[in-house]
mmCIF file of C-alpha atoms in Angstrom:
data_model
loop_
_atom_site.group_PDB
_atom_site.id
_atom_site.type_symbol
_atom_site.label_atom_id
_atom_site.label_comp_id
_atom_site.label_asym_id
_atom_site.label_seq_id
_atom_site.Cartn_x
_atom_site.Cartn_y
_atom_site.Cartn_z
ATOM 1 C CA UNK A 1 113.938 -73.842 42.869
ATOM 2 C CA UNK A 2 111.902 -76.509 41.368
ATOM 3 C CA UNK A 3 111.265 -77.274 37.850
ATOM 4 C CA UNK A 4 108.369 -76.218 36.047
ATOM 5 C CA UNK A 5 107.108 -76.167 32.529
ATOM 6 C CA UNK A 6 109.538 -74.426 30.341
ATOM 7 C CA UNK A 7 112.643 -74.246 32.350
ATOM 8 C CA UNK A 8 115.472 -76.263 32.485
ATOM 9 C CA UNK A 9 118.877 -75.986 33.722
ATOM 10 C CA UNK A 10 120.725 -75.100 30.176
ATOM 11 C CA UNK A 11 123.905 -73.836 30.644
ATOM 12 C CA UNK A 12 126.581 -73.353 27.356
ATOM 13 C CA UNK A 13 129.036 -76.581 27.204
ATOM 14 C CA UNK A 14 132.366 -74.351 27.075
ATOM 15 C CA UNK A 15 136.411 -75.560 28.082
ATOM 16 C CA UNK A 16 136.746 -75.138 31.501
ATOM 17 C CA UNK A 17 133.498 -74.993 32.903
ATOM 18 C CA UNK A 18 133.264 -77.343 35.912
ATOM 19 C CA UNK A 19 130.678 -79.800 34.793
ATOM 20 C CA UNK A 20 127.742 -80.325 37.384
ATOM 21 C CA UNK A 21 126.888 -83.412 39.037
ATOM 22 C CA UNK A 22 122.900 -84.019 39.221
ATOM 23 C CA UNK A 23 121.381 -86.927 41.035
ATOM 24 C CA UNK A 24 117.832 -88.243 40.346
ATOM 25 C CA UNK A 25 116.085 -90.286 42.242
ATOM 26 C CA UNK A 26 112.855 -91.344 39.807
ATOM 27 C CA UNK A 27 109.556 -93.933 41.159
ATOM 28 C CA UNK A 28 105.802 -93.562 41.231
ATOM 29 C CA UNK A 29 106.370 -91.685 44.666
ATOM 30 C CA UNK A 30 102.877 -94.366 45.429
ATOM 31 C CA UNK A 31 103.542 -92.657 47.912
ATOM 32 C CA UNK A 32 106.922 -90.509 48.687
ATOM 33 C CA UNK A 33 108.353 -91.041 52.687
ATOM 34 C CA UNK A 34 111.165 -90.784 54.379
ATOM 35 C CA UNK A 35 113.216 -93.558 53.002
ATOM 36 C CA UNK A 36 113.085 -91.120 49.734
ATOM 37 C CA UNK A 37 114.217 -88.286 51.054
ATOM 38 C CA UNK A 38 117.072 -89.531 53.626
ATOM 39 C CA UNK A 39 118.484 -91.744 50.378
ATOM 40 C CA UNK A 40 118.289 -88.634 47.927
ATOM 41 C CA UNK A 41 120.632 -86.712 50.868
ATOM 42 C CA UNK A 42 122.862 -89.770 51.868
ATOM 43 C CA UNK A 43 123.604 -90.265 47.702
ATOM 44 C CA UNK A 44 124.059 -86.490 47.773
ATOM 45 C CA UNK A 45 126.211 -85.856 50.075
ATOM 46 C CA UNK A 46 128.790 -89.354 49.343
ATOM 47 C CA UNK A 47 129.175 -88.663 45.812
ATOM 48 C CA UNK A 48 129.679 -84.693 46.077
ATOM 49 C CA UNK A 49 126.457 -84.179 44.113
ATOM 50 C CA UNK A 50 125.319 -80.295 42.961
ATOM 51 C CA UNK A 51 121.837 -81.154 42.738
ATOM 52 C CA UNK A 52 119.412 -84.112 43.657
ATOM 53 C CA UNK A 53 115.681 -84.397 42.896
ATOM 54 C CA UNK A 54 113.143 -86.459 42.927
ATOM 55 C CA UNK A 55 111.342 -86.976 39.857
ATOM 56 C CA UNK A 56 107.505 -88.471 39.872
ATOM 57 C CA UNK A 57 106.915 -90.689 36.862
ATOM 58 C CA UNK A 58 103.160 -89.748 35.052
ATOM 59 C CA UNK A 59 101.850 -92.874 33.045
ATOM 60 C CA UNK A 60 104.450 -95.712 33.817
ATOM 61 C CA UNK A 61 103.988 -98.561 31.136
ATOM 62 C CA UNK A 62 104.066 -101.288 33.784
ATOM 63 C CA UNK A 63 100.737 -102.017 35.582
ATOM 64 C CA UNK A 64 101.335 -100.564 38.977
ATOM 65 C CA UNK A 65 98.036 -101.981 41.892
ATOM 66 C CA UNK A 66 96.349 -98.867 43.634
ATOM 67 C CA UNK A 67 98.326 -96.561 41.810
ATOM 68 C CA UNK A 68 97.335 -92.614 42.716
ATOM 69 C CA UNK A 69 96.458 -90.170 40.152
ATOM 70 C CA UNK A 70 100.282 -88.847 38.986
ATOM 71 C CA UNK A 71 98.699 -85.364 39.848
ATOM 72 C CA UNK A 72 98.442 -85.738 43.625
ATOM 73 C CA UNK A 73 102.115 -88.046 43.836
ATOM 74 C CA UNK A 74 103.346 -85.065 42.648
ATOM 75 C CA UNK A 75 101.851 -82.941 45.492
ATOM 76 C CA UNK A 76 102.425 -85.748 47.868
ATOM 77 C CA UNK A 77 105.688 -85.461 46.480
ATOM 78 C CA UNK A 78 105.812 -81.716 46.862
ATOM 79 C CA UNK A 79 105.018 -81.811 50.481
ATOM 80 C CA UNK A 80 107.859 -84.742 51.051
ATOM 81 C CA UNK A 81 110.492 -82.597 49.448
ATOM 82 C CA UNK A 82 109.328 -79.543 51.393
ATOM 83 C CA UNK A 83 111.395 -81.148 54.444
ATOM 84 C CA UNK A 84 114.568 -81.151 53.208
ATOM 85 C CA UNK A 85 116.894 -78.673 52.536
ATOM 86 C CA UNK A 86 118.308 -79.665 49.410
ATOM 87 C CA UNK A 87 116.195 -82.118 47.768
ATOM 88 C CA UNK A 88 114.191 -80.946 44.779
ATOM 89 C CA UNK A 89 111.506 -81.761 42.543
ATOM 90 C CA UNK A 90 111.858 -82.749 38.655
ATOM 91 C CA UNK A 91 107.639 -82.829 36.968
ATOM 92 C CA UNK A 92 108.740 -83.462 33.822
ATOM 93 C CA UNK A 93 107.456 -86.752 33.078
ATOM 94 C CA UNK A 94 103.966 -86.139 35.529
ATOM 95 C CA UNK A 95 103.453 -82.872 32.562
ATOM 96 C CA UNK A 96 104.122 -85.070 30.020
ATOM 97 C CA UNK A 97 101.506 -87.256 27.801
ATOM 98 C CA UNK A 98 102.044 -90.440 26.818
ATOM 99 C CA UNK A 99 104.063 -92.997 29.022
ATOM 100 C CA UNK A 100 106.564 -92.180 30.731
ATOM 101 C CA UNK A 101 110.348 -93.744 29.623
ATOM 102 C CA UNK A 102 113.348 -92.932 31.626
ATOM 103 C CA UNK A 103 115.439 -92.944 28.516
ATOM 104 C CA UNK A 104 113.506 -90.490 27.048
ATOM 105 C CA UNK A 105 113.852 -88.297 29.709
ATOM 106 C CA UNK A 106 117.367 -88.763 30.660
ATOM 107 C CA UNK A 107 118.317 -88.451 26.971
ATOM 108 C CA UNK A 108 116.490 -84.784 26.555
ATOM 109 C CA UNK A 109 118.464 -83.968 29.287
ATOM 110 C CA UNK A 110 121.417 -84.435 28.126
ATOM 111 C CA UNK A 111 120.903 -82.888 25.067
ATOM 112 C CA UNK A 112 119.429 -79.648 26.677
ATOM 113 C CA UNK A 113 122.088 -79.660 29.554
ATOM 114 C CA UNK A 114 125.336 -81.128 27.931
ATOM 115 C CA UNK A 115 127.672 -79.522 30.629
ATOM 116 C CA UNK A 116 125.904 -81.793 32.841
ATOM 117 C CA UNK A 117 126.617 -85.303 34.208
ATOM 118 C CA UNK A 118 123.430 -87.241 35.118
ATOM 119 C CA UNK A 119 123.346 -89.549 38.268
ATOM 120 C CA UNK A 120 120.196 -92.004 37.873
ATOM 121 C CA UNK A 121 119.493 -92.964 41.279
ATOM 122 C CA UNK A 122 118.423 -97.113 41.317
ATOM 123 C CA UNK A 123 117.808 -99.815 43.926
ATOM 124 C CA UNK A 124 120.006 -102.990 43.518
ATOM 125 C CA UNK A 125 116.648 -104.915 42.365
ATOM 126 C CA UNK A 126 116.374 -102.438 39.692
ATOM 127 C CA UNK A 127 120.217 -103.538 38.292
ATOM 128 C CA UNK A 128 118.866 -106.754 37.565
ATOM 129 C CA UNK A 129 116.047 -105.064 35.643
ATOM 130 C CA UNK A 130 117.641 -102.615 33.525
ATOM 131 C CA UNK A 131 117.707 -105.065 30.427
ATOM 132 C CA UNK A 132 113.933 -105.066 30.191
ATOM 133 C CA UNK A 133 113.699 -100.898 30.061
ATOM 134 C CA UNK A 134 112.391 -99.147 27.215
ATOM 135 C CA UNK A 135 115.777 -98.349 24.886
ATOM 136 C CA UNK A 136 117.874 -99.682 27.706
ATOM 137 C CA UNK A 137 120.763 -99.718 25.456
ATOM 138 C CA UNK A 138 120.566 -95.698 24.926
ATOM 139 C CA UNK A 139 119.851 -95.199 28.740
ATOM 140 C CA UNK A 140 122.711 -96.919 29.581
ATOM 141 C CA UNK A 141 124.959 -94.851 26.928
ATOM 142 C CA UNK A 142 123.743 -91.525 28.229
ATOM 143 C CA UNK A 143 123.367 -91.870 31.966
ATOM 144 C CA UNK A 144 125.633 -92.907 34.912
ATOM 145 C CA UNK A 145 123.906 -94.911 37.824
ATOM 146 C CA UNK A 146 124.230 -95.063 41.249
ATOM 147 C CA UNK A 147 123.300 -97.759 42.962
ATOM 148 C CA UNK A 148 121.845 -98.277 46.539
ATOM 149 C CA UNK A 149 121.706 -101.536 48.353
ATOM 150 C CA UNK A 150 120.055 -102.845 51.384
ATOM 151 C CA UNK A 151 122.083 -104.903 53.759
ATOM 152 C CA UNK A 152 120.128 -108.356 52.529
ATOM 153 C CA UNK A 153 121.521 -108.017 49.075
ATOM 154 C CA UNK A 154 123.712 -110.590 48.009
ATOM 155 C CA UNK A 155 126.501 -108.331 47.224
ATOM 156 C CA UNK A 156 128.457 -110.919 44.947
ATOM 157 C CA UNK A 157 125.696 -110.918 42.492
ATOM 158 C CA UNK A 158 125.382 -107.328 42.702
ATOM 159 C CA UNK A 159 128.716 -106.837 41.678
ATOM 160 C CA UNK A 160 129.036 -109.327 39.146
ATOM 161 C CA UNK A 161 125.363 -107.461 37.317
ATOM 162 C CA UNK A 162 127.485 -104.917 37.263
ATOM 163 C CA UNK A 163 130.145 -105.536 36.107
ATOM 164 C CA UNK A 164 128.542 -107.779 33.392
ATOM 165 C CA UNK A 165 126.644 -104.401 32.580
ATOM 166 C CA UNK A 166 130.089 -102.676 32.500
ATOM 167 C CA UNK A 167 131.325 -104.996 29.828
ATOM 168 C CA UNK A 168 128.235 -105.860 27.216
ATOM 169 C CA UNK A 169 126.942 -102.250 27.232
ATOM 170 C CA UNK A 170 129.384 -99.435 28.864
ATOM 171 C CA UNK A 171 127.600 -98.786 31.696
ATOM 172 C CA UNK A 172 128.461 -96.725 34.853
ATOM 173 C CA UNK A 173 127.094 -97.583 37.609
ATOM 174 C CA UNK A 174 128.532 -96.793 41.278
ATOM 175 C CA UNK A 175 127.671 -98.235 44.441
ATOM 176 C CA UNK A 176 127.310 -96.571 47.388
ATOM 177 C CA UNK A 177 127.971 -97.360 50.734
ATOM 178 C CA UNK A 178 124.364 -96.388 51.954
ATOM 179 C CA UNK A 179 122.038 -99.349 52.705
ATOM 180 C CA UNK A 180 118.541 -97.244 52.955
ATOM 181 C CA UNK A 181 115.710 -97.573 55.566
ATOM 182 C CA UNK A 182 113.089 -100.534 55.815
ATOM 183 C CA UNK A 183 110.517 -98.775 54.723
ATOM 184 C CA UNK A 184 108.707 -99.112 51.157
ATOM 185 C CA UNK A 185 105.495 -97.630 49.837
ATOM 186 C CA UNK A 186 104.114 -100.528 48.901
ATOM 187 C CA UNK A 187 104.388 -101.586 53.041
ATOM 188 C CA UNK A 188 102.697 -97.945 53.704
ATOM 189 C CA UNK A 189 99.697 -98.678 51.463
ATOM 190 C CA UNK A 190 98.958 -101.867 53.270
ATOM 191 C CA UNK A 191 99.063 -100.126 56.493
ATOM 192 C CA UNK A 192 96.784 -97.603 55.722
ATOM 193 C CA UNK A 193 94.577 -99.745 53.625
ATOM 194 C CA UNK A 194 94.760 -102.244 57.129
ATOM 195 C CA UNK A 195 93.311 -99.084 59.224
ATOM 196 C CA UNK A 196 96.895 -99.143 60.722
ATOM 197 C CA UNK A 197 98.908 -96.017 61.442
ATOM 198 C CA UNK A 198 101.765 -94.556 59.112
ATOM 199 C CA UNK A 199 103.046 -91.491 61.754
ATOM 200 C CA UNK A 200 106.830 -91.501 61.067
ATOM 201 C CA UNK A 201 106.865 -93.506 57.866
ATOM 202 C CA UNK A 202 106.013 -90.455 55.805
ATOM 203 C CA UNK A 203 105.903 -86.382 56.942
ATOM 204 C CA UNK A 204 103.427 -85.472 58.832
ATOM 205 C CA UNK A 205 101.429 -83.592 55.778
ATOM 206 C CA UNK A 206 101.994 -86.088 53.746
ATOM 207 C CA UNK A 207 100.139 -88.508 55.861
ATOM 208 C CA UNK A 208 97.297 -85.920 56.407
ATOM 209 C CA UNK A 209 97.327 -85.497 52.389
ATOM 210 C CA UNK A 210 96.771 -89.290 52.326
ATOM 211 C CA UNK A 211 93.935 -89.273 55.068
ATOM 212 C CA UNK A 212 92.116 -86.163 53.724
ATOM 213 C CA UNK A 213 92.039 -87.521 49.932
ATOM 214 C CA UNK A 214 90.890 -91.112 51.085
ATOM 215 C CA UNK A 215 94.002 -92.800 49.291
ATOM 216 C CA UNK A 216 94.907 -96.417 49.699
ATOM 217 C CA UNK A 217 91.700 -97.083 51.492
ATOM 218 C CA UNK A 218 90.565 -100.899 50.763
ATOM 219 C CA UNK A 219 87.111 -100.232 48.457
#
């Protein structure tokens, strides 16, 4: 079941329910592939997660080049999800006005799910980030990270971001064993702006999304 506009996941907070465990794995989808969706079922499946979606941002306050209307992410991101068995969507912040902030989201959440333990899915770069994000000192209070690494990370700094995290702020953060694919989206846009072929970066209707709609075409 996806989310849409005035649902949620609210369950009563009561002694002895088992808590759930929800992952989400939040970007600009500019656009979603494959390196999304095998990371959102590796994450799953290593830390025993209930639930894992991937959530679109709408208006994200950084300037982001050749960014696609949030509207057709999300259906690029509809059609990426709609090869997995267990991944999911999350639209809130694509319905909402305004920027999008990951601490307000995360935060409403919580408040409307308290039974539930958030997972924010990040990449290692993002760890060394987190300081600069909108309220990062209330993200960090009200959401657990995990954190996924490619093999050219230098783990010693990783760890010690971390763990300097840990210490100033209380933050969670977990690292998991999976290393992700080489592929980006910023990599796929430069293919198909180059005229160059994306067949088995992304699924196959997302790539015929892309091609029918004219996106990431050089002007």
């Amino acid at each position: 079941m996806e989310y849409m506009e005035g649902m949620t996941i609210t369950r009563d907070a009561r002694p002895g329910v088992p808590r759930k465990k929800v992952g989400i794995l939040g970007g600009t989808f500019n656009p979603p592939h494959s390196g999304h969706i095998d990371m959102a079922e590796r994450v799953e499946r290593e830390f025993a997660l209930d639930e894992v979606y991937l959530m679109p941002c709408g208006n994200p306050p950084h300037k982001t080049d050749n960014l696609a209307p949030k509207e057709m992410r999300l259906a690029m991101t509809r059609l990426c999800v709609s090869q997995s068995r267990s991944v999911r969507i999350l639209d809130i912040e694509v319905k909402r006005k305004g920027y999008s902030y990951t601490a307000d989201t995360m935060c409403g959440l919580k408040e409307k799910n308290p039974d539930t333990d958030y997972y924010f899915i990040i990449g290692a770069d993002t760890v060394f980030e987190l300081c600069s994000w909108h309220e990062f000192e209330k993200l960090l209070a009200s959401t657990r990270f995990i954190c996924v690494r490619r093999q050219s990370h230098d783990l010693i700094k990783l760890t010690a971001e971390i763990a300097r995290l840990k210490w100033e702020y209380g933050a969670q953060i977990f690292l998991s064993e999976y290393t992700g694919l080489f592929v980006s989206s910023s990599y796929i846009r430069k293919r198909v702006s180059d005229g160059r072929s994306i067949e088995g970066l992304v699924p196959k209707s997302v790539e015929e999304y892309i091609i029918a709609n004219g996106l990431y075409r050089k002007p």
